[in-house]
Coordinates of C-alpha atoms and ligand atoms in Angstrom, one line a residue:
M1 CA 65.2 -37.4 -8.1
N2 CA 64.1 -38.3 -11.7
S3 CA 63.1 -35.6 -13.7
V4 CA 59.8 -35.3 -15.2
E5 CA 59.6 -37.7 -18.2
P6 CA 58.4 -36.3 -21.7
E7 CA 55.1 -38.4 -21.7
T8 CA 53.9 -37.0 -18.3
V9 CA 54.7 -33.6 -19.4
E10 CA 52.5 -34.5 -22.7
H11 CA 49.8 -35.9 -20.2
R12 CA 49.8 -32.5 -18.3
A13 CA 49.3 -30.1 -21.1
R14 CA 46.3 -32.2 -22.0
D15 CA 45.1 -32.1 -18.3
W16 CA 45.9 -28.4 -18.4
Q17 CA 43.4 -27.9 -21.6
L18 CA 40.8 -30.2 -20.1
W19 CA 40.9 -28.1 -16.9
A20 CA 40.8 -24.8 -18.9
I21 CA 37.8 -26.1 -21.0
L22 CA 35.9 -27.3 -17.7
G23 CA 36.9 -24.3 -15.9
V24 CA 35.2 -21.9 -18.6
L25 CA 32.2 -24.4 -18.5
A26 CA 31.9 -23.9 -15.0
L27 CA 32.2 -20.4 -15.0
A28 CA 29.4 -20.1 -17.5
L29 CA 27.2 -22.5 -15.5
L30 CA 27.8 -20.1 -12.4
A31 CA 26.7 -17.3 -14.8
I32 CA 23.6 -18.7 -16.1
I33 CA 22.7 -19.9 -12.3
W34 CA 23.5 -16.5 -11.2
F35 CA 21.4 -14.8 -14.0
A36 CA 18.8 -17.2 -13.2
H37 CA 18.7 -16.4 -9.5
R38 CA 19.0 -13.0 -9.8
G39 CA 16.6 -13.8 -12.7
E40 CA 16.1 -10.0 -13.3
R41 CA 17.2 -7.6 -15.8
P42 CA 16.2 -3.9 -14.4
L43 CA 12.7 -3.0 -15.3
A44 CA 11.9 -0.9 -18.3
P45 CA 11.8 2.8 -16.7
R46 CA 8.1 3.1 -17.7
T47 CA 7.5 -0.1 -16.1
A48 CA 9.3 0.6 -12.9
K49 CA 7.3 3.8 -12.2
T50 CA 3.9 4.0 -11.1
G51 CA 1.6 7.2 -11.2
L52 CA 3.0 8.6 -14.6
P53 CA 0.7 11.0 -16.1
L54 CA -1.9 9.2 -18.4
T55 CA -1.2 9.6 -22.1
R56 CA -3.5 11.5 -24.4
E57 CA -5.0 8.3 -25.4
Q58 CA -5.6 6.9 -22.1
Q59 CA -7.1 9.9 -21.3
S60 CA -9.3 9.7 -24.2
V61 CA -11.4 6.4 -22.6
D62 CA -13.1 5.2 -20.2
F63 CA -11.5 1.8 -18.6
Q64 CA -14.7 0.0 -17.5
T65 CA -14.2 -3.9 -17.9
A66 CA -10.9 -6.1 -17.6
D67 CA -11.7 -9.8 -17.7
L68 CA -8.3 -11.2 -17.0
T69 CA -7.2 -14.7 -17.1
F70 CA -3.9 -16.0 -15.8
E71 CA -2.6 -19.6 -16.4
V72 CA 0.0 -19.8 -13.4
L73 CA 2.8 -22.3 -13.9
P74 CA 4.8 -22.4 -10.5
T75 CA 7.4 -25.1 -11.8
K76 CA 8.4 -22.9 -14.7
Q77 CA 8.0 -19.6 -12.7
R78 CA 5.7 -18.3 -15.7
I79 CA 2.4 -16.9 -16.3
N80 CA 0.3 -17.0 -19.6
G81 CA -1.9 -14.3 -19.9
R82 CA -5.4 -13.2 -21.8
A83 CA -6.7 -10.0 -20.9
V84 CA -9.9 -8.8 -22.5
L85 CA -10.3 -4.9 -21.6
G86 CA -13.5 -2.9 -22.4
F87 CA -13.4 0.6 -23.1
L88 CA -16.0 3.6 -23.5
V89 CA -14.5 6.2 -25.9
K90 CA -14.8 9.7 -24.9
A91 CA -13.0 11.6 -27.6
P92 CA -11.9 10.7 -30.9
I93 CA -8.8 8.1 -31.2
T94 CA -7.1 6.1 -34.0
R95 CA -4.8 4.3 -31.6
L96 CA -4.8 3.1 -27.9
Q97 CA -2.0 2.7 -25.2
F98 CA -1.8 0.7 -22.4
D99 CA 0.9 -0.4 -20.0
L100 CA 2.5 -3.9 -20.1
D101 CA 6.1 -4.9 -18.8
P102 CA 7.9 -5.6 -22.2
E103 CA 9.3 -9.0 -20.4
L104 CA 5.7 -10.5 -20.9
P105 CA 5.7 -10.1 -25.0
I106 CA 2.5 -10.2 -27.0
S107 CA 1.6 -12.8 -28.9
A108 CA -2.0 -11.6 -30.3
I109 CA -4.2 -8.4 -30.0
E110 CA -7.9 -8.5 -31.0
A111 CA -9.6 -5.4 -31.6
D112 CA -13.6 -5.8 -31.4
G113 CA -13.0 -9.7 -32.1
R114 CA -10.6 -8.8 -35.1
A115 CA -7.2 -10.3 -35.2
L116 CA -4.6 -7.4 -35.9
D117 CA -1.8 -7.8 -37.8
R118 CA 1.7 -7.8 -35.9
S119 CA 2.7 -4.6 -37.2
A120 CA -0.2 -2.7 -35.4
W121 CA 1.2 -3.1 -32.0
S122 CA 4.4 -2.4 -30.4
N123 CA 5.8 -2.3 -26.8
N124 CA 8.1 0.8 -26.5
G125 CA 9.7 0.6 -23.1
G126 CA 6.7 -0.7 -21.3
L127 CA 4.1 1.5 -23.0
V128 CA 2.2 -0.6 -25.6
T129 CA 0.7 1.4 -28.5
V130 CA -2.2 -0.4 -30.6
T131 CA -3.1 1.2 -33.8
L132 CA -7.0 0.6 -34.4
P133 CA -8.3 -1.1 -37.3
Q134 CA -10.6 1.9 -37.6
P135 CA -10.9 5.3 -35.8
K136 CA -13.1 5.7 -32.8
N137 CA -15.3 8.0 -31.7
A138 CA -16.7 9.5 -28.7
G139 CA -19.6 7.3 -27.4
D140 CA -18.1 4.1 -29.2
R141 CA -17.1 1.2 -27.7
L142 CA -13.8 -0.9 -27.9
S143 CA -12.8 -4.1 -26.8
L144 CA -9.0 -5.3 -26.9
A145 CA -8.3 -8.8 -26.4
V146 CA -4.4 -9.1 -25.5
T147 CA -2.7 -12.5 -25.4
Y148 CA 0.7 -12.5 -23.4
G149 CA 2.9 -14.5 -21.5
G150 CA 6.6 -15.1 -20.1
R151 CA 8.4 -14.9 -16.6
P152 CA 6.6 -12.1 -14.6
H153 CA 9.4 -9.8 -12.9
V154 CA 10.3 -11.4 -9.2
A155 CA 10.3 -9.1 -6.4
K156 CA 13.2 -9.2 -4.3
R157 CA 12.0 -8.3 -1.1
A158 CA 8.2 -7.9 -1.4
P159 CA 6.4 -5.8 -0.7
W160 CA 9.0 -2.9 -0.6
D161 CA 9.7 -3.8 -4.2
G162 CA 7.1 -5.3 -6.4
G163 CA 6.7 -8.4 -8.5
F164 CA 5.8 -12.2 -8.3
V165 CA 6.9 -14.0 -5.4
W166 CA 7.6 -17.7 -5.9
S167 CA 8.2 -19.8 -2.6
H168 CA 7.2 -22.9 -1.0
T169 CA 5.3 -24.1 1.8
K170 CA 6.8 -26.3 4.4
Q171 CA 5.4 -29.2 2.6
G172 CA 7.5 -28.3 -0.5
K173 CA 4.1 -27.0 -2.4
P174 CA 4.1 -23.9 -4.5
W175 CA 3.0 -20.8 -2.6
V176 CA 2.8 -17.8 -5.0
A177 CA 2.2 -14.2 -4.6
T178 CA 2.1 -10.9 -6.1
A179 CA 2.5 -7.5 -4.8
V180 CA 2.9 -4.3 -6.9
E181 CA 2.1 -1.6 -5.3
G182 CA 5.7 0.2 -6.2
E183 CA 6.0 -0.7 -9.7
G184 CA 2.1 -1.0 -10.7
C185 CA -0.3 -3.4 -12.1
D186 CA 1.6 -3.5 -15.5
L187 CA 4.0 -5.9 -13.9
F188 CA 1.6 -8.8 -14.7
W189 CA -1.3 -7.7 -16.7
P190 CA -2.3 -4.8 -19.4
C191 CA -3.5 -1.8 -17.7
F192 CA -3.2 2.0 -17.3
D193 CA -0.6 2.2 -14.3
N194 CA -2.3 5.3 -12.6
S195 CA -3.9 5.3 -9.2
M196 CA -6.5 7.7 -10.8
V197 CA -7.5 4.7 -12.9
E198 CA -10.2 2.2 -11.2
V199 CA -11.7 -0.4 -13.9
G200 CA -15.3 -0.7 -13.3
T201 CA -15.6 -4.6 -13.1
V202 CA -12.3 -6.5 -12.8
T203 CA -13.2 -10.5 -13.7
Q204 CA -10.3 -12.8 -12.8
H205 CA -10.0 -16.5 -13.7
V206 CA -6.9 -17.9 -12.3
I207 CA -5.5 -21.7 -13.5
V208 CA -3.8 -23.3 -11.1
P209 CA -2.1 -26.7 -10.7
A210 CA -4.3 -29.3 -9.2
G211 CA -4.6 -29.4 -5.4
L212 CA -3.9 -25.7 -5.3
A213 CA -6.2 -22.7 -4.3
A214 CA -6.4 -19.1 -5.9
P215 CA -8.5 -16.8 -3.8
A216 CA -8.6 -13.4 -5.4
N217 CA -10.4 -9.9 -5.3
G218 CA -14.0 -9.7 -5.1
R219 CA -16.9 -12.3 -5.2
L220 CA -16.2 -16.1 -6.0
L221 CA -18.0 -16.6 -9.4
G222 CA -17.3 -20.4 -9.1
V223 CA -14.4 -23.1 -9.5
D224 CA -14.1 -24.9 -12.6
K225 CA -12.3 -28.3 -12.9
L226 CA -10.4 -28.4 -16.1
S227 CA -10.1 -31.9 -18.2
D228 CA -6.3 -32.0 -17.2
G229 CA -7.0 -32.1 -13.7
R230 CA -6.3 -28.4 -12.9
T231 CA -9.0 -25.7 -11.6
R232 CA -9.8 -22.4 -12.7
W233 CA -10.9 -20.0 -10.0
N234 CA -13.5 -17.2 -11.3
W235 CA -13.7 -14.0 -9.3
Q236 CA -15.4 -10.7 -9.8
A237 CA -14.4 -7.2 -8.1
R238 CA -15.9 -3.8 -8.2
R239 CA -13.8 -0.9 -8.6
P240 CA -10.6 -2.2 -7.4
N241 CA -7.1 0.0 -7.3
N242 CA -5.2 -1.4 -10.2
Y243 CA -2.4 -2.3 -7.7
A244 CA -4.5 -4.4 -5.5
I245 CA -5.5 -6.9 -8.2
A246 CA -3.5 -9.9 -6.9
I247 CA -2.7 -13.5 -7.7
D248 CA -2.3 -15.7 -4.8
V249 CA -1.8 -19.6 -5.3
A250 CA -1.1 -22.2 -2.6
P251 CA -2.9 -25.1 -0.9
Y252 CA -4.8 -23.2 0.8
K253 CA -7.7 -24.0 3.0
I254 CA -10.3 -21.7 4.4
A255 CA -11.5 -20.6 7.5
K256 CA -14.9 -18.7 7.0
T257 CA -17.9 -17.1 8.8
T258 CA -20.4 -14.8 8.3
Y259 CA -20.5 -11.3 9.5
Q260 CA -23.7 -9.5 10.8
S261 CA -23.0 -5.8 10.4
R262 CA -24.6 -3.2 12.5
F263 CA -25.5 -1.5 9.1
G264 CA -28.0 -4.6 8.6
Y265 CA -26.1 -6.5 5.9
R266 CA -24.5 -9.7 6.2
M267 CA -21.4 -10.7 4.6
P268 CA -18.5 -13.9 4.1
V269 CA -15.7 -13.5 6.0
D270 CA -12.7 -15.7 4.6
F271 CA -9.1 -16.5 5.7
W272 CA -7.1 -18.5 3.4
Y273 CA -4.5 -20.3 5.2
L274 CA -2.0 -23.0 4.9
P275 CA -2.5 -26.6 5.8
G276 CA -1.3 -27.2 9.5
E277 CA -2.1 -23.9 10.6
E278 CA -5.4 -23.9 11.3
K279 CA -5.5 -23.1 15.4
Q280 CA -4.0 -19.9 14.3
A281 CA -6.3 -19.3 11.4
Q282 CA -9.4 -19.7 13.7
A283 CA -8.0 -17.0 16.1
L284 CA -7.2 -14.4 13.2
L285 CA -10.5 -15.0 12.0
T286 CA -12.1 -14.2 15.2
E287 CA -9.9 -11.2 15.4
M288 CA -10.9 -10.2 11.9
V289 CA -14.7 -10.3 12.7
Q290 CA -14.2 -8.0 15.6
T291 CA -12.0 -5.8 13.6
I292 CA -14.5 -5.2 11.0
G293 CA -17.2 -4.5 13.8
F294 CA -14.7 -1.7 15.5
F295 CA -14.0 -0.1 12.3
E296 CA -17.4 0.1 11.1
A297 CA -18.6 2.0 14.3
T298 CA -15.7 4.2 14.3
V299 CA -15.1 5.0 10.6
G300 CA -18.2 3.9 8.8
P301 CA -19.9 0.7 6.8
Y302 CA -17.2 -1.4 5.4
P303 CA -16.7 -0.4 1.6
W304 CA -16.9 -3.9 0.1
W305 CA -20.2 -5.1 1.9
D306 CA -21.7 -6.5 -1.0
E307 CA -18.4 -8.8 -1.7
K308 CA -16.4 -10.2 1.2
M309 CA -14.0 -9.3 3.7
G310 CA -10.9 -11.8 2.6
V311 CA -7.6 -12.3 4.1
V312 CA -4.7 -14.5 2.5
D313 CA -1.5 -16.1 4.0
T314 CA 1.1 -14.8 1.7
P315 CA 5.2 -15.3 1.7
H316 CA 5.5 -11.8 2.1
L317 CA 4.7 -9.4 5.0
G318 CA 1.8 -7.8 3.7
M319 CA -0.3 -5.6 1.1
E320 CA -4.0 -3.9 1.1
H321 CA -5.1 -6.0 -1.6
Q322 CA -8.9 -5.3 -1.9
T323 CA -11.0 -7.9 -0.3
I324 CA -8.0 -10.1 -0.4
N325 CA -5.4 -8.7 1.8
A326 CA -2.1 -10.1 2.1
Y327 CA -1.0 -11.1 5.6
G328 CA 2.4 -12.3 6.0
N329 CA 2.8 -11.8 9.9
N330 CA 3.2 -15.5 11.1
Y331 CA 0.9 -15.1 13.7
K332 CA 3.2 -13.5 15.8
P333 CA 2.2 -13.2 19.4
A334 CA 2.1 -9.4 20.4
P335 CA 2.0 -7.8 23.9
E336 CA -0.6 -5.3 22.6
G337 CA -3.2 -8.5 22.2
F338 CA -3.7 -7.9 18.4
D339 CA -2.4 -8.4 14.9
W340 CA -0.9 -5.2 13.9
L341 CA -0.2 -6.5 10.5
M342 CA -3.6 -7.5 9.7
N343 CA -5.2 -4.4 11.2
H344 CA -3.0 -2.1 9.4
E345 CA -3.8 -4.0 5.8
F346 CA -7.4 -4.1 6.6
S347 CA -7.6 -0.6 7.4
H348 CA -6.5 0.2 3.8
E349 CA -9.8 -1.0 2.6
W350 CA -11.1 2.3 3.9
F351 CA -8.0 4.7 3.3
G352 CA -6.3 3.2 0.2
N353 CA -9.1 1.4 -1.6
Q354 CA -12.6 3.1 -0.7
L355 CA -10.7 6.4 -0.4
T356 CA -7.8 6.6 -3.1
N357 CA -5.3 9.3 -3.2
A358 CA -5.9 11.7 -6.3
D359 CA -1.8 11.6 -6.9
W360 CA 0.7 9.8 -5.0
D361 CA 1.8 13.1 -3.4
D362 CA -1.3 12.5 -1.3
M363 CA -0.4 8.9 -0.3
W364 CA -0.3 10.2 3.3
L365 CA -4.2 9.7 3.3
H366 CA -3.7 6.0 2.9
E367 CA -0.6 5.4 5.3
G368 CA -1.0 8.1 7.7
F369 CA -4.7 7.0 8.2
G370 CA -3.7 3.4 7.8
S371 CA -1.4 3.7 10.3
Y372 CA -3.4 5.8 13.0
M373 CA -5.9 3.0 13.0
Q374 CA -3.5 0.7 14.9
P375 CA -3.5 3.0 18.0
V376 CA -6.9 3.8 17.8
T377 CA -8.0 0.1 17.8
L378 CA -5.8 -0.3 20.9
A379 CA -7.4 2.4 22.6
W380 CA -10.7 0.5 22.3
L381 CA -9.0 -3.0 22.8
N382 CA -7.0 -2.3 25.8
G383 CA -7.4 1.6 27.1
R384 CA -5.0 4.3 27.0
M385 CA -1.8 2.6 27.4
G386 CA -2.1 0.9 24.3
Y387 CA -2.8 3.9 22.3
D388 CA -0.2 5.9 24.1
A389 CA 2.5 3.3 23.5
A390 CA 1.8 2.9 19.7
M391 CA 1.8 6.8 19.3
F392 CA 5.0 6.5 21.2
K393 CA 6.7 4.1 18.9
Q394 CA 5.5 5.8 15.9
R395 CA 6.9 9.0 17.3
Q396 CA 10.4 8.1 17.4
T397 CA 11.0 7.2 13.8
I398 CA 9.5 10.4 12.3
A399 CA 12.6 11.9 10.1
N400 CA 11.4 15.3 9.1
K401 CA 13.7 15.3 5.9
F402 CA 10.7 16.0 3.4
P403 CA 7.4 17.5 3.9
I404 CA 4.7 14.9 3.7
V405 CA 3.1 16.8 0.8
S406 CA 5.0 18.4 -2.0
G407 CA 1.9 20.0 -3.8
R408 CA 3.1 18.8 -6.8
H409 CA 2.5 15.7 -9.1
Q410 CA 4.8 12.7 -7.5
T411 CA 5.3 9.3 -8.5
E412 CA 5.1 6.6 -6.2
E413 CA 8.8 6.0 -6.1
E414 CA 9.6 9.8 -5.4
V415 CA 7.4 9.8 -2.5
Y416 CA 8.6 6.5 -0.9
D417 CA 12.6 7.1 -1.6
P418 CA 13.6 8.6 1.5
K419 CA 16.4 10.4 -0.9
T420 CA 13.8 12.2 -2.8
G421 CA 10.6 12.3 -0.5
P422 CA 8.9 11.6 2.8
G423 CA 9.2 7.9 2.8
G424 CA 8.2 6.4 6.3
D425 CA 7.1 9.7 7.4
I426 CA 3.9 9.4 5.5
Y427 CA 2.9 6.5 7.9
V428 CA 4.3 7.6 11.3
K429 CA 4.1 11.5 10.9
G430 CA 0.9 11.2 9.0
S431 CA -0.5 9.4 12.0
W432 CA 0.8 11.9 14.4
V433 CA -0.4 14.6 12.4
L434 CA -4.0 13.0 12.8
H435 CA -3.4 12.6 16.6
T436 CA -2.8 16.2 16.8
L437 CA -5.7 17.4 14.8
R438 CA -8.1 15.1 16.6
G439 CA -6.9 16.8 19.9
L440 CA -7.3 20.2 18.7
I441 CA -10.7 20.2 17.0
G442 CA -12.2 17.2 19.0
D443 CA -13.5 13.6 18.5
Q444 CA -16.8 14.8 16.9
A445 CA -15.2 17.1 14.5
F446 CA -12.3 14.7 13.7
W447 CA -14.3 11.6 13.0
T448 CA -17.0 13.5 10.8
S449 CA -14.3 15.0 9.1
V450 CA -12.3 11.5 8.6
R451 CA -15.9 10.0 7.4
R452 CA -16.9 12.9 4.8
E453 CA -13.1 12.1 3.5
V454 CA -13.4 8.5 3.0
Y455 CA -17.0 8.7 1.6
G456 CA -17.7 12.1 0.4
R457 CA -20.8 12.3 2.8
P458 CA -21.3 12.4 6.7
D459 CA -24.1 9.5 6.6
P460 CA -22.5 6.5 4.7
K461 CA -24.6 3.3 4.6
P462 CA -24.4 0.6 2.2
G463 CA -25.5 1.4 -1.1
N464 CA -25.3 5.5 -0.8
F465 CA -21.8 5.8 -1.8
Q466 CA -18.8 4.6 -4.4
P467 CA -15.1 4.5 -4.1
R468 CA -13.6 8.0 -4.3
F469 CA -10.5 9.8 -5.0
G470 CA -9.5 12.5 -2.1
S471 CA -6.7 15.0 -1.9
T472 CA -5.0 17.0 1.0
T473 CA -6.5 20.4 0.1
E474 CA -9.8 18.6 0.1
F475 CA -9.1 17.1 3.5
E476 CA -8.0 20.3 4.9
A477 CA -11.2 22.0 3.8
I478 CA -13.5 19.3 5.2
A479 CA -11.8 19.7 8.6
S480 CA -11.7 23.6 8.6
Q481 CA -15.7 23.1 7.9
E482 CA -16.3 20.6 10.6
A483 CA -14.0 22.8 13.3
H484 CA -15.6 25.8 12.1
R485 CA -12.4 27.6 11.4
N486 CA -9.8 27.7 9.3
L487 CA -7.1 25.3 9.5
K488 CA -4.8 26.2 6.8
W489 CA -2.1 27.2 9.3
F490 CA -2.1 23.4 10.8
F491 CA -1.9 21.8 7.6
D492 CA 0.7 24.3 6.3
V493 CA 3.2 23.6 9.0
Y494 CA 2.6 19.8 9.7
L495 CA 2.3 18.6 6.0
R496 CA 3.9 21.2 3.9
Q497 CA 6.8 21.8 5.6
A498 CA 9.8 19.2 6.6
H499 CA 10.6 20.5 10.1
L500 CA 8.5 20.4 13.1
P501 CA 7.1 23.4 15.1
R502 CA 9.6 23.9 18.0
L503 CA 8.0 25.2 21.4
V504 CA 10.7 27.8 23.2
T505 CA 10.0 27.9 26.6
T506 CA 11.8 30.7 29.0
Q507 CA 11.2 31.1 32.6
Q508 CA 11.7 34.5 34.4
G509 CA 10.7 34.0 38.0
A510 CA 7.1 33.2 38.1
T511 CA 6.3 34.0 34.7
V512 CA 6.8 31.4 31.9
D513 CA 6.8 32.5 28.0
L514 CA 5.9 30.2 25.3
Q515 CA 6.8 30.8 21.8
W516 CA 6.0 28.7 18.6
K517 CA 8.8 28.8 16.1
T518 CA 7.9 27.7 12.7
P519 CA 9.8 26.9 9.5
R520 CA 9.8 30.3 7.4
G521 CA 8.1 32.0 10.4
L522 CA 4.9 30.5 9.6
P523 CA 1.9 31.5 11.7
F524 CA 1.1 28.5 14.2
P525 CA -1.7 29.7 16.6
M526 CA -1.6 26.0 18.4
P527 CA -3.1 26.3 21.9
I528 CA -1.3 24.6 24.6
E529 CA -2.5 22.9 27.7
V530 CA -0.2 23.1 30.8
D531 CA -0.5 21.8 34.2
V532 CA 0.6 23.9 37.0
D533 CA 0.6 22.0 40.5
G534 CA -2.1 19.8 39.4
Q535 CA -4.2 22.6 37.7
R536 CA -5.2 22.4 33.8
Q537 CA -5.1 25.5 31.9
V538 CA -5.0 26.5 28.2
V539 CA -2.4 29.2 26.6
P540 CA -4.2 30.3 23.7
M541 CA -1.1 31.2 21.6
T542 CA -3.2 33.2 19.5
S543 CA -0.3 35.1 17.9
G544 CA 2.2 32.0 18.0
R545 CA 3.2 33.1 21.8
G546 CA 1.6 33.1 25.2
T547 CA 2.6 33.5 28.8
F548 CA 1.5 31.9 32.3
T549 CA 2.0 32.5 35.7
L550 CA 3.1 30.1 38.5
P551 CA 2.2 30.4 41.9
S552 CA 5.8 30.6 43.1
P553 CA 9.1 30.6 40.8
N554 CA 9.7 26.8 42.1
S555 CA 6.2 25.6 41.4
L556 CA 6.4 22.4 38.9
F557 CA 4.6 22.8 35.5
T558 CA 4.0 20.3 32.8
I559 CA 3.5 21.4 28.8
D560 CA 1.0 19.5 27.0
P561 CA 0.3 16.8 29.6
E562 CA -1.4 14.5 27.4
S563 CA 1.1 14.7 24.7
K564 CA -1.5 15.8 22.1
I565 CA 0.7 18.1 20.0
L566 CA 3.6 16.9 17.8
R567 CA 6.4 19.2 18.1
Q568 CA 10.3 19.0 17.8
N569 CA 11.8 17.4 20.6
D570 CA 15.4 17.1 21.3
A571 CA 15.8 13.7 23.1
V572 CA 13.7 11.9 20.3
D573 CA 15.9 13.7 17.7
R574 CA 19.0 12.4 19.3
Y575 CA 17.6 9.1 19.5
R576 CA 16.3 9.0 16.2
D577 CA 19.6 9.8 14.5
E578 CA 21.3 7.4 16.4
Q579 CA 18.9 4.6 15.3
A580 CA 18.8 6.1 11.7
K581 CA 20.6 3.1 10.2
N582 CA 17.6 0.9 10.9
R583 CA 15.0 1.3 8.6
P584 CA 11.4 2.1 10.3
K585 CA 9.0 -0.9 10.2
T586 CA 6.3 0.0 7.7
A587 CA 4.4 -2.2 5.6
G588 CA 2.3 -1.9 2.4
Ligands
ZN601 ZN1 0.1 0.4 4.5

């Protein structure tokens, strides 16, 4: 065997250097690809949170108008924005603050039409402070025009985390959506990221590449054709939740009809679908019209009767974007005979958009009511089996780890994180609390309470109500009034304690003793229906205890035969613990 010749050794040394350089370059390229794909630096702490207390400056103004222009550039995954914000000053200010993701740098700000020097504003971790050219007094008006742009934060698994979704249709066309409930409006426009702030009028101008459509919130003002072939979609919405402002872009087609309401008005119903899915879209449109009719008869007038009912097919599961609900359930056939996702998001037009939580601590007012409407719809569509089956499914995932309502200020994140708050219980336990309340106080008192909570009055008609903020304590007071009894004990145990009340049953001979066990021994005079040999009776349980007698010690009996009462159940607990690894299926 020949030894290795010197020349070959030299070649190999050079090869080695070449490979080393190529290796380093490849690693660098991989790192770039990884960063580009992962895309996201962690959000600035303030930007990541929603529902932080308003700053003093934010409390000193009334946020009246937002005129938002978004140039959407799908191929660059970038937006250019210009936001003209209109305020009425309520208390003297020398500067104003708003929230905006620092990853969308501001290039210019004008105050009342006058360009500000670059030194007049700064974005400190998502809180932009603008020093005004001159102080403003109560009663003054202020207009801020903010020009900004960049690559907005991308959601990894919308709608459970917020941001832009840059997707593609089957034909390879851009399919873009936003969902920012968790992180808030400041992910793509300058706003006050707090659910208590609803801008009076929000106008959107969404500029998209030729061949794409951009449905949005509220009424369509018109579509402009730009000289470069792109189109600008102009929309206007009244009092939207700020997290409900959404951008949706795709080669959408529209299925539409007119809804004739029992309240006398006529309104467009629009479903924006992707090409090739017309048949499914028409079927969903029919279901949408049927659903508005049912909700109006059950809860009250559709809150946005003067705008539209709008739903848009999105690449993510769903979100309650006011008058342009996100729908991403792929028209899945369901044995229940309805599309639960469309129904759930639509319910938020009442519970979320018309009635908005006063604090994220009251979020069950959105999700508990929103989740109860699916069983209620099923009872109407299919009779009792649909209702009971849906309730039983919800019952299996109640976690009881944290109270639904803590009684203190909470951010969206604290409520939704199952490590710090009730998480999925605001949906499923909230729904069961309503089911139990309805069983306790009856349909009349229950639905009147719901109506008063949603509209602030028992007799809502188009034109006699405005969007409003509500709280748990308010609903407790309304339900107590309508039921003609103090229901504090009911709400204290079900909403303000983590654990469920437990019914202890002991039988001695023909006597059955019932006793409620509650966290911290709280009073719980929940009456219980009992069937004994086919005969129904009610055990009042006034002091949390009660007794009934059987015809003989061997008689069969059933406690709570109609399953009206939410209470601790060993079998469900064991099953739930087994399933605990699987996340409950909740949406927007
Ligand atoms: Zn929801």
